[in-house]
Short mmCIF file of N, CA, C and O in Angstrom, two decimals:
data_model
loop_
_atom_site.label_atom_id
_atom_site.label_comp_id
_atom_site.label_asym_id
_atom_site.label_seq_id
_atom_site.Cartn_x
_atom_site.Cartn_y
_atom_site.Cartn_z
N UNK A 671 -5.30 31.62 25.21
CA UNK A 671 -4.15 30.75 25.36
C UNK A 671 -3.15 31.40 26.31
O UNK A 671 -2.99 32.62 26.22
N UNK A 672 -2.50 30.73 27.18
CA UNK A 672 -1.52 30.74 28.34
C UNK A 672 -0.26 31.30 27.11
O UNK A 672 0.18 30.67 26.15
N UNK A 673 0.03 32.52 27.51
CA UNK A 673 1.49 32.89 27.55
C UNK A 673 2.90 31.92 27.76
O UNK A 673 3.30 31.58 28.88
N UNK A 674 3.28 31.70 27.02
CA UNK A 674 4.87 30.77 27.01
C UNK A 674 6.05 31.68 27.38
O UNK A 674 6.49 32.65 26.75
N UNK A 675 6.55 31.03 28.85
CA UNK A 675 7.86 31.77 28.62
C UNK A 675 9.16 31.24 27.35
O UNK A 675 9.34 30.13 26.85
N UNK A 676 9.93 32.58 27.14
CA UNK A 676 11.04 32.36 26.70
C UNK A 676 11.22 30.74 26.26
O UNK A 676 10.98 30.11 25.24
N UNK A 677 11.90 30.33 27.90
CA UNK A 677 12.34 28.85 27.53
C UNK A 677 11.35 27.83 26.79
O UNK A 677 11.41 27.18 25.74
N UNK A 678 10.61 27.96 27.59
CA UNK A 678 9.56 26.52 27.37
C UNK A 678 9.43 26.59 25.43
O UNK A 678 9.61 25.66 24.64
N UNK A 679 8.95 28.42 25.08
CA UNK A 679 8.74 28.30 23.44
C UNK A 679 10.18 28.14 22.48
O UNK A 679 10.26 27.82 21.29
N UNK A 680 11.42 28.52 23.57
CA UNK A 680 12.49 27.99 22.86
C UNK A 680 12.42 26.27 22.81
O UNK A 680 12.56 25.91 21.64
N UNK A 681 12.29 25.37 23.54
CA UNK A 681 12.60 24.25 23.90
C UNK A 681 11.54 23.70 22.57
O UNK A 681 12.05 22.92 21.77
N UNK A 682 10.00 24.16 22.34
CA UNK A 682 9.20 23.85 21.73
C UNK A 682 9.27 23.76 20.16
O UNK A 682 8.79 22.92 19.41
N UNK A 683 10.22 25.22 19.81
CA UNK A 683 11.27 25.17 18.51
C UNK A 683 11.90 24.41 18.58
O UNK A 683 11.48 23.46 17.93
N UNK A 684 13.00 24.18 19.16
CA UNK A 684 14.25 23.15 18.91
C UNK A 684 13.26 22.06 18.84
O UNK A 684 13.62 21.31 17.93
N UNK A 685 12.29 21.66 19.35
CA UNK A 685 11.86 19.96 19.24
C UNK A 685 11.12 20.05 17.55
O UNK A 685 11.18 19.26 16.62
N UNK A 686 10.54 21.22 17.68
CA UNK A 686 9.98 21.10 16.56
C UNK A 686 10.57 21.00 15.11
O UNK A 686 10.16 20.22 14.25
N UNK A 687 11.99 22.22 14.89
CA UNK A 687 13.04 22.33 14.39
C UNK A 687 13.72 20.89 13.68
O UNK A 687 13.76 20.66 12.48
N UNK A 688 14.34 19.85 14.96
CA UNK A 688 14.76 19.06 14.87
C UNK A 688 14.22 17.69 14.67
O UNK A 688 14.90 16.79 14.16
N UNK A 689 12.76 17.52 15.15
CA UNK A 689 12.45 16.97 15.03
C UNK A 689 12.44 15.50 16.06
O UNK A 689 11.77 14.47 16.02
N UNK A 690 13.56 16.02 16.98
CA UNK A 690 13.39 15.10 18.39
C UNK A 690 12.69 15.87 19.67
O UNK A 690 12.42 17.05 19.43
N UNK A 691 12.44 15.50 20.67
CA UNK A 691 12.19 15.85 21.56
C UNK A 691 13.30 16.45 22.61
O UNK A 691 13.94 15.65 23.29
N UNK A 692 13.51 17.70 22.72
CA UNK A 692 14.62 18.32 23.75
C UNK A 692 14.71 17.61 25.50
O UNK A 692 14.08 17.80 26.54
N UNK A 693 15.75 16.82 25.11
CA UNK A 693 15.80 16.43 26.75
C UNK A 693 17.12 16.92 27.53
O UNK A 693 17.34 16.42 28.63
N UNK A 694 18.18 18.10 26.88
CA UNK A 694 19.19 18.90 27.30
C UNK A 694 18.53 19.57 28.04
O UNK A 694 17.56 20.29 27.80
N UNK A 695 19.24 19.27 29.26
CA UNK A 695 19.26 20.74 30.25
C UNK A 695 19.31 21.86 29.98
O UNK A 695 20.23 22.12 29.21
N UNK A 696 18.31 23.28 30.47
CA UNK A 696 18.64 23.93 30.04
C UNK A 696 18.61 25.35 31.57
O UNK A 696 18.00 25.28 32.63
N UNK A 697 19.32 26.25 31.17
CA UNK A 697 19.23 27.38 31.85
C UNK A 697 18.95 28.52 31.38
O UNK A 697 19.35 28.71 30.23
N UNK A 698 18.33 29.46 31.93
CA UNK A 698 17.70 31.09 31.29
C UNK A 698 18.35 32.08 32.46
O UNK A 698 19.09 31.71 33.38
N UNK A 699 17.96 33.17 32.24
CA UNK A 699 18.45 33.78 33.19
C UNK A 699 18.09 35.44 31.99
O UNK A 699 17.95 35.58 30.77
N UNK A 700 18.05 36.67 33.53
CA UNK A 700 17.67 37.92 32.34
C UNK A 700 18.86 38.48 32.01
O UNK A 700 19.93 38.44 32.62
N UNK A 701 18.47 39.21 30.53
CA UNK A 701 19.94 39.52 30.44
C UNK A 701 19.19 41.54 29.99
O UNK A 701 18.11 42.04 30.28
N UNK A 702 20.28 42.09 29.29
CA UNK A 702 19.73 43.23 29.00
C UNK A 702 19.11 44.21 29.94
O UNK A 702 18.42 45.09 29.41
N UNK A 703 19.24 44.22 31.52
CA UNK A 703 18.71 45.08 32.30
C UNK A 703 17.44 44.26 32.32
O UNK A 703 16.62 44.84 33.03
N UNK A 704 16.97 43.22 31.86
CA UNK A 704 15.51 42.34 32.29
C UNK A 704 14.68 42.61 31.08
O UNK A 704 13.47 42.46 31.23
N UNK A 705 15.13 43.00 29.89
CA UNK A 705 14.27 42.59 29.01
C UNK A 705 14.19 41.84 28.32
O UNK A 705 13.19 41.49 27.69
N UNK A 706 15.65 41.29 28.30
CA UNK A 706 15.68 39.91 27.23
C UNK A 706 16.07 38.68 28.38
O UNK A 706 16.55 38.91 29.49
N UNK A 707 15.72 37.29 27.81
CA UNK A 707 16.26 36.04 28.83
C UNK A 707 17.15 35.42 27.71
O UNK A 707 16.82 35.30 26.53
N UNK A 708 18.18 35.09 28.22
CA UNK A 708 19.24 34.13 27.49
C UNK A 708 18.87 33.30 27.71
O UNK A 708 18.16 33.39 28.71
N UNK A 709 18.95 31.89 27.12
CA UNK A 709 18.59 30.49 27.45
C UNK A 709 20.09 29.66 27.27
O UNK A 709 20.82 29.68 26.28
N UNK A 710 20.25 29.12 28.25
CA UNK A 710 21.47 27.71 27.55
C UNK A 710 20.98 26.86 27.37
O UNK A 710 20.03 26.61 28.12
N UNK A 711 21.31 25.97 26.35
CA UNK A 711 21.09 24.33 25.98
C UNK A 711 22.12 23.53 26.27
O UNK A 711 22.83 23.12 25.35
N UNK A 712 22.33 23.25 27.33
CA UNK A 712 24.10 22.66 28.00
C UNK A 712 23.52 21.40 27.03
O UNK A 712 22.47 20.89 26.65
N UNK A 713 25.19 21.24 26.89
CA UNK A 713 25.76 20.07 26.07
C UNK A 713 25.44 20.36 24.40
O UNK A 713 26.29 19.78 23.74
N UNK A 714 24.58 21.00 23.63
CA UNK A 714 24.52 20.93 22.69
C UNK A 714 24.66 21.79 21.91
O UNK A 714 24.48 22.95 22.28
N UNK A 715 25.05 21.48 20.42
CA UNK A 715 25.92 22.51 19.52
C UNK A 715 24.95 22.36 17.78
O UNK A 715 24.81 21.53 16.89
N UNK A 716 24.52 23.63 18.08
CA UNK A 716 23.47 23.19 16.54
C UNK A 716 24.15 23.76 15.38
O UNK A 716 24.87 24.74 15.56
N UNK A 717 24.00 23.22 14.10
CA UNK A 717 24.39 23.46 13.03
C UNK A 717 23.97 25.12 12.34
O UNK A 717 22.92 25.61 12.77
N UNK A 718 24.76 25.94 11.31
CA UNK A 718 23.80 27.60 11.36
C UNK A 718 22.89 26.97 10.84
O UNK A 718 22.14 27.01 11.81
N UNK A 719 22.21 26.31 9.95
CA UNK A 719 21.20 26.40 9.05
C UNK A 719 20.24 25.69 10.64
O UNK A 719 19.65 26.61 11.20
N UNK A 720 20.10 24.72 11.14
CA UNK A 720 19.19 24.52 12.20
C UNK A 720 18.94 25.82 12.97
O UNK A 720 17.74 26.01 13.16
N UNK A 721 19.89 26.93 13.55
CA UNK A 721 19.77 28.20 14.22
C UNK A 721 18.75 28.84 13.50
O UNK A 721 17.73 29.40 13.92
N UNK A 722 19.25 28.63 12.13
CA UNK A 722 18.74 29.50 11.07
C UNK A 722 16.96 29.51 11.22
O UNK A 722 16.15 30.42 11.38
N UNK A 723 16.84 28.03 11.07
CA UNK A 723 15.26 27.84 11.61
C UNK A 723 14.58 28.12 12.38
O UNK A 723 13.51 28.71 12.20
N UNK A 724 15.36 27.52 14.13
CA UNK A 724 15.01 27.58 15.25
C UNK A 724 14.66 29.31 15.54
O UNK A 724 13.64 29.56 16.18
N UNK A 725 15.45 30.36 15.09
CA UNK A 725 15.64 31.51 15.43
C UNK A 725 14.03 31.97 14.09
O UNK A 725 13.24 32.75 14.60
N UNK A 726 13.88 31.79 13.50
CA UNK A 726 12.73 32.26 12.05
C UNK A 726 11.32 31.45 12.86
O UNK A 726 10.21 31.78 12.44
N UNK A 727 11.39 30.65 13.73
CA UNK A 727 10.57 29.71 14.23
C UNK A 727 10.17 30.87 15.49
O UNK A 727 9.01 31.21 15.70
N UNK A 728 11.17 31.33 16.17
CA UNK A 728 10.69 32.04 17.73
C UNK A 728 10.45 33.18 17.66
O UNK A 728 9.85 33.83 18.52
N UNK A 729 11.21 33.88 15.88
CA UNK A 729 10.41 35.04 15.76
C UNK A 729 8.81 35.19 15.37
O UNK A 729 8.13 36.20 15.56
N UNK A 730 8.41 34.10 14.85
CA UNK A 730 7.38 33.83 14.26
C UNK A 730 6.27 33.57 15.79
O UNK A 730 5.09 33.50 16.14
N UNK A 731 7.52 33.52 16.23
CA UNK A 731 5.96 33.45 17.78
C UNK A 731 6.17 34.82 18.52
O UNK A 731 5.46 34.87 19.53
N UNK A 732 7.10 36.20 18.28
CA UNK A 732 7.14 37.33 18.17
C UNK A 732 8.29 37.63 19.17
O UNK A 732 8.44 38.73 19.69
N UNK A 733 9.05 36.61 19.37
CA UNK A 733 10.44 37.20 20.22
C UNK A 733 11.28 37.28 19.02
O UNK A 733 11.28 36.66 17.96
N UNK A 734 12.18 38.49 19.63
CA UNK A 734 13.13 38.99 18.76
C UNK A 734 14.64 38.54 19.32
O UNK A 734 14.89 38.45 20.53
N UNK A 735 15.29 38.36 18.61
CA UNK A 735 16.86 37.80 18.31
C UNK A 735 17.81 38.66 18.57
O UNK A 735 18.23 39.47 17.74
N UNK A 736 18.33 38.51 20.06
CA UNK A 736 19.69 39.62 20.17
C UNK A 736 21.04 38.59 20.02
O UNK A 736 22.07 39.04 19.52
N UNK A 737 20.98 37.48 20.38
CA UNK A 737 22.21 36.94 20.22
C UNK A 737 21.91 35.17 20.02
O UNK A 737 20.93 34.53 20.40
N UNK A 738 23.19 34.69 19.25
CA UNK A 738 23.05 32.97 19.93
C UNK A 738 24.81 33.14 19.64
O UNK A 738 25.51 33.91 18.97
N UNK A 739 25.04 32.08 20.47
CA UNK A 739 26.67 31.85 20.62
C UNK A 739 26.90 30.40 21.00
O UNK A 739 26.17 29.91 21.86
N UNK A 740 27.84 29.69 20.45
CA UNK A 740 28.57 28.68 21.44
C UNK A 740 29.01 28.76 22.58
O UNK A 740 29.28 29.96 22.62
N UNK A 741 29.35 28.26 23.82
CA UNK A 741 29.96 28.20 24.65
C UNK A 741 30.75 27.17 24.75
O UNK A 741 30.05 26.17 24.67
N UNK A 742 32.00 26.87 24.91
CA UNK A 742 32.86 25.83 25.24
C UNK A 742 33.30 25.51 25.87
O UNK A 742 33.86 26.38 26.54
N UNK A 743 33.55 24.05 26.35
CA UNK A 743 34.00 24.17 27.81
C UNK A 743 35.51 24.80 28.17
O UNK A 743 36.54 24.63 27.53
N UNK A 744 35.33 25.56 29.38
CA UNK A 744 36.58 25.96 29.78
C UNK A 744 37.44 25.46 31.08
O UNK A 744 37.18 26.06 32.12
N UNK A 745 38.51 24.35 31.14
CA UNK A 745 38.90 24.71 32.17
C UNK A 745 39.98 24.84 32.88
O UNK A 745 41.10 24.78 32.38
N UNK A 746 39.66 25.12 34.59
CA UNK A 746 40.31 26.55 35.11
C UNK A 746 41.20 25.40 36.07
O UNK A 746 41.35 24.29 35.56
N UNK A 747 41.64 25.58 37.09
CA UNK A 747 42.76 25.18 37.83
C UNK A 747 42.22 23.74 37.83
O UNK A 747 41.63 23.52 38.89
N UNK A 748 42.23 22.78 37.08
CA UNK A 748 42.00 21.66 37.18
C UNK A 748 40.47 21.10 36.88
O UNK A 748 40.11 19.96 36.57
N UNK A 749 39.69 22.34 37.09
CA UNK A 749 38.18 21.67 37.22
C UNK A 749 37.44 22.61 35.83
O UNK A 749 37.87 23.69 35.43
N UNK A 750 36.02 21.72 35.15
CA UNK A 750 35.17 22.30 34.45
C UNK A 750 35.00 23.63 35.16
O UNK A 750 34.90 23.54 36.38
N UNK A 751 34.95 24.89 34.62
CA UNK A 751 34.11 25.89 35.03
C UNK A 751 33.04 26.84 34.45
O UNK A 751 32.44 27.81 34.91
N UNK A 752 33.03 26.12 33.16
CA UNK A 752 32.03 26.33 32.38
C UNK A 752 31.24 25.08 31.39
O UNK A 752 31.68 24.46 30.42
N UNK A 753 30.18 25.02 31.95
CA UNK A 753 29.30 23.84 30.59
C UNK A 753 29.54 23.96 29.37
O UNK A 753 29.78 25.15 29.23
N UNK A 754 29.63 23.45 28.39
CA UNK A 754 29.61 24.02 27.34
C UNK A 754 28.27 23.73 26.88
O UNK A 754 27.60 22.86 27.44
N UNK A 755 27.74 24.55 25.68
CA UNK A 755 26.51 24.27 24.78
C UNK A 755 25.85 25.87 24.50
O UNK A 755 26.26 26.87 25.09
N UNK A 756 25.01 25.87 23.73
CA UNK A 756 24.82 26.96 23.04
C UNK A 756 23.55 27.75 23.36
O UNK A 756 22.45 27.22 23.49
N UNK A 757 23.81 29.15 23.50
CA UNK A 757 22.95 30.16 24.21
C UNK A 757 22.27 31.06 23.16
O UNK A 757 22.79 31.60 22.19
N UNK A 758 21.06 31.10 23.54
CA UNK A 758 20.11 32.01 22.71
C UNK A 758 19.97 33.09 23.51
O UNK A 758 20.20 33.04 24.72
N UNK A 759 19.52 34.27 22.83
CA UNK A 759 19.40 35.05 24.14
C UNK A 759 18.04 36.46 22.88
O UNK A 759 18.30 37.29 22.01
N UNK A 760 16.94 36.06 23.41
CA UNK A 760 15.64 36.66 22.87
C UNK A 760 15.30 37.55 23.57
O UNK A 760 15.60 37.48 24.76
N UNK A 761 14.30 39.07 22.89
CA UNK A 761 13.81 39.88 23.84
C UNK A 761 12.53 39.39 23.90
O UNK A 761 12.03 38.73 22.99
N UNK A 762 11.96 39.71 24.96
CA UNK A 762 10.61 39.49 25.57
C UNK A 762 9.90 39.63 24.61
O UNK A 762 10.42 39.88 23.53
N UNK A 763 8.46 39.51 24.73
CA UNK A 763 6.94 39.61 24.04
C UNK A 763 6.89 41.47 24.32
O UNK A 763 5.90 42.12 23.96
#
């Protein structure tokens, strides 16, 4: 079986988790000097007990849990300068 990155097996929890299909945008990017990828889920804000899952769900596929956070929108001289929605951020396989 093909290796899943990060996102795609995050995206595959949350659908599975929730029980809809993830159609939020999302962004990754490395964090940790390149061993872990953060993921954003712009626009969306999950409940702890759904985290609670989603996060017991991606360890179970053997990434480990350094952070999840809200982000909110912030903004700066008139304009959005931050998306808001909520960031996972897993270490690698």
């Amino acid at each position: 079986m093909k290796n899943q990155t990060v996102t795609s097996a995050l995206r595959n929890s949350i659908t599975k988790v929730t029980g809809y299909i993830m159609q939020e945008r999302v962004y990754s990017d490395p964090r940790k000097k390149g061993l872990a990828v953060g993921v954003k889920v712009c626009y969306a804000q999950y409940t702890q007990p759904i985290i609670n899952e989603i996060v017991a769900d991606m360890e179970g596929k053997g990434y480990k849990l350094d952070y999840v956070r809200y982000n909110a929108m912030r903004v700066e001289q008139g304009y959005n300068s931050t998306i808001p929605g909520t960031r996972f951020c897993f270490y690698k396989k």
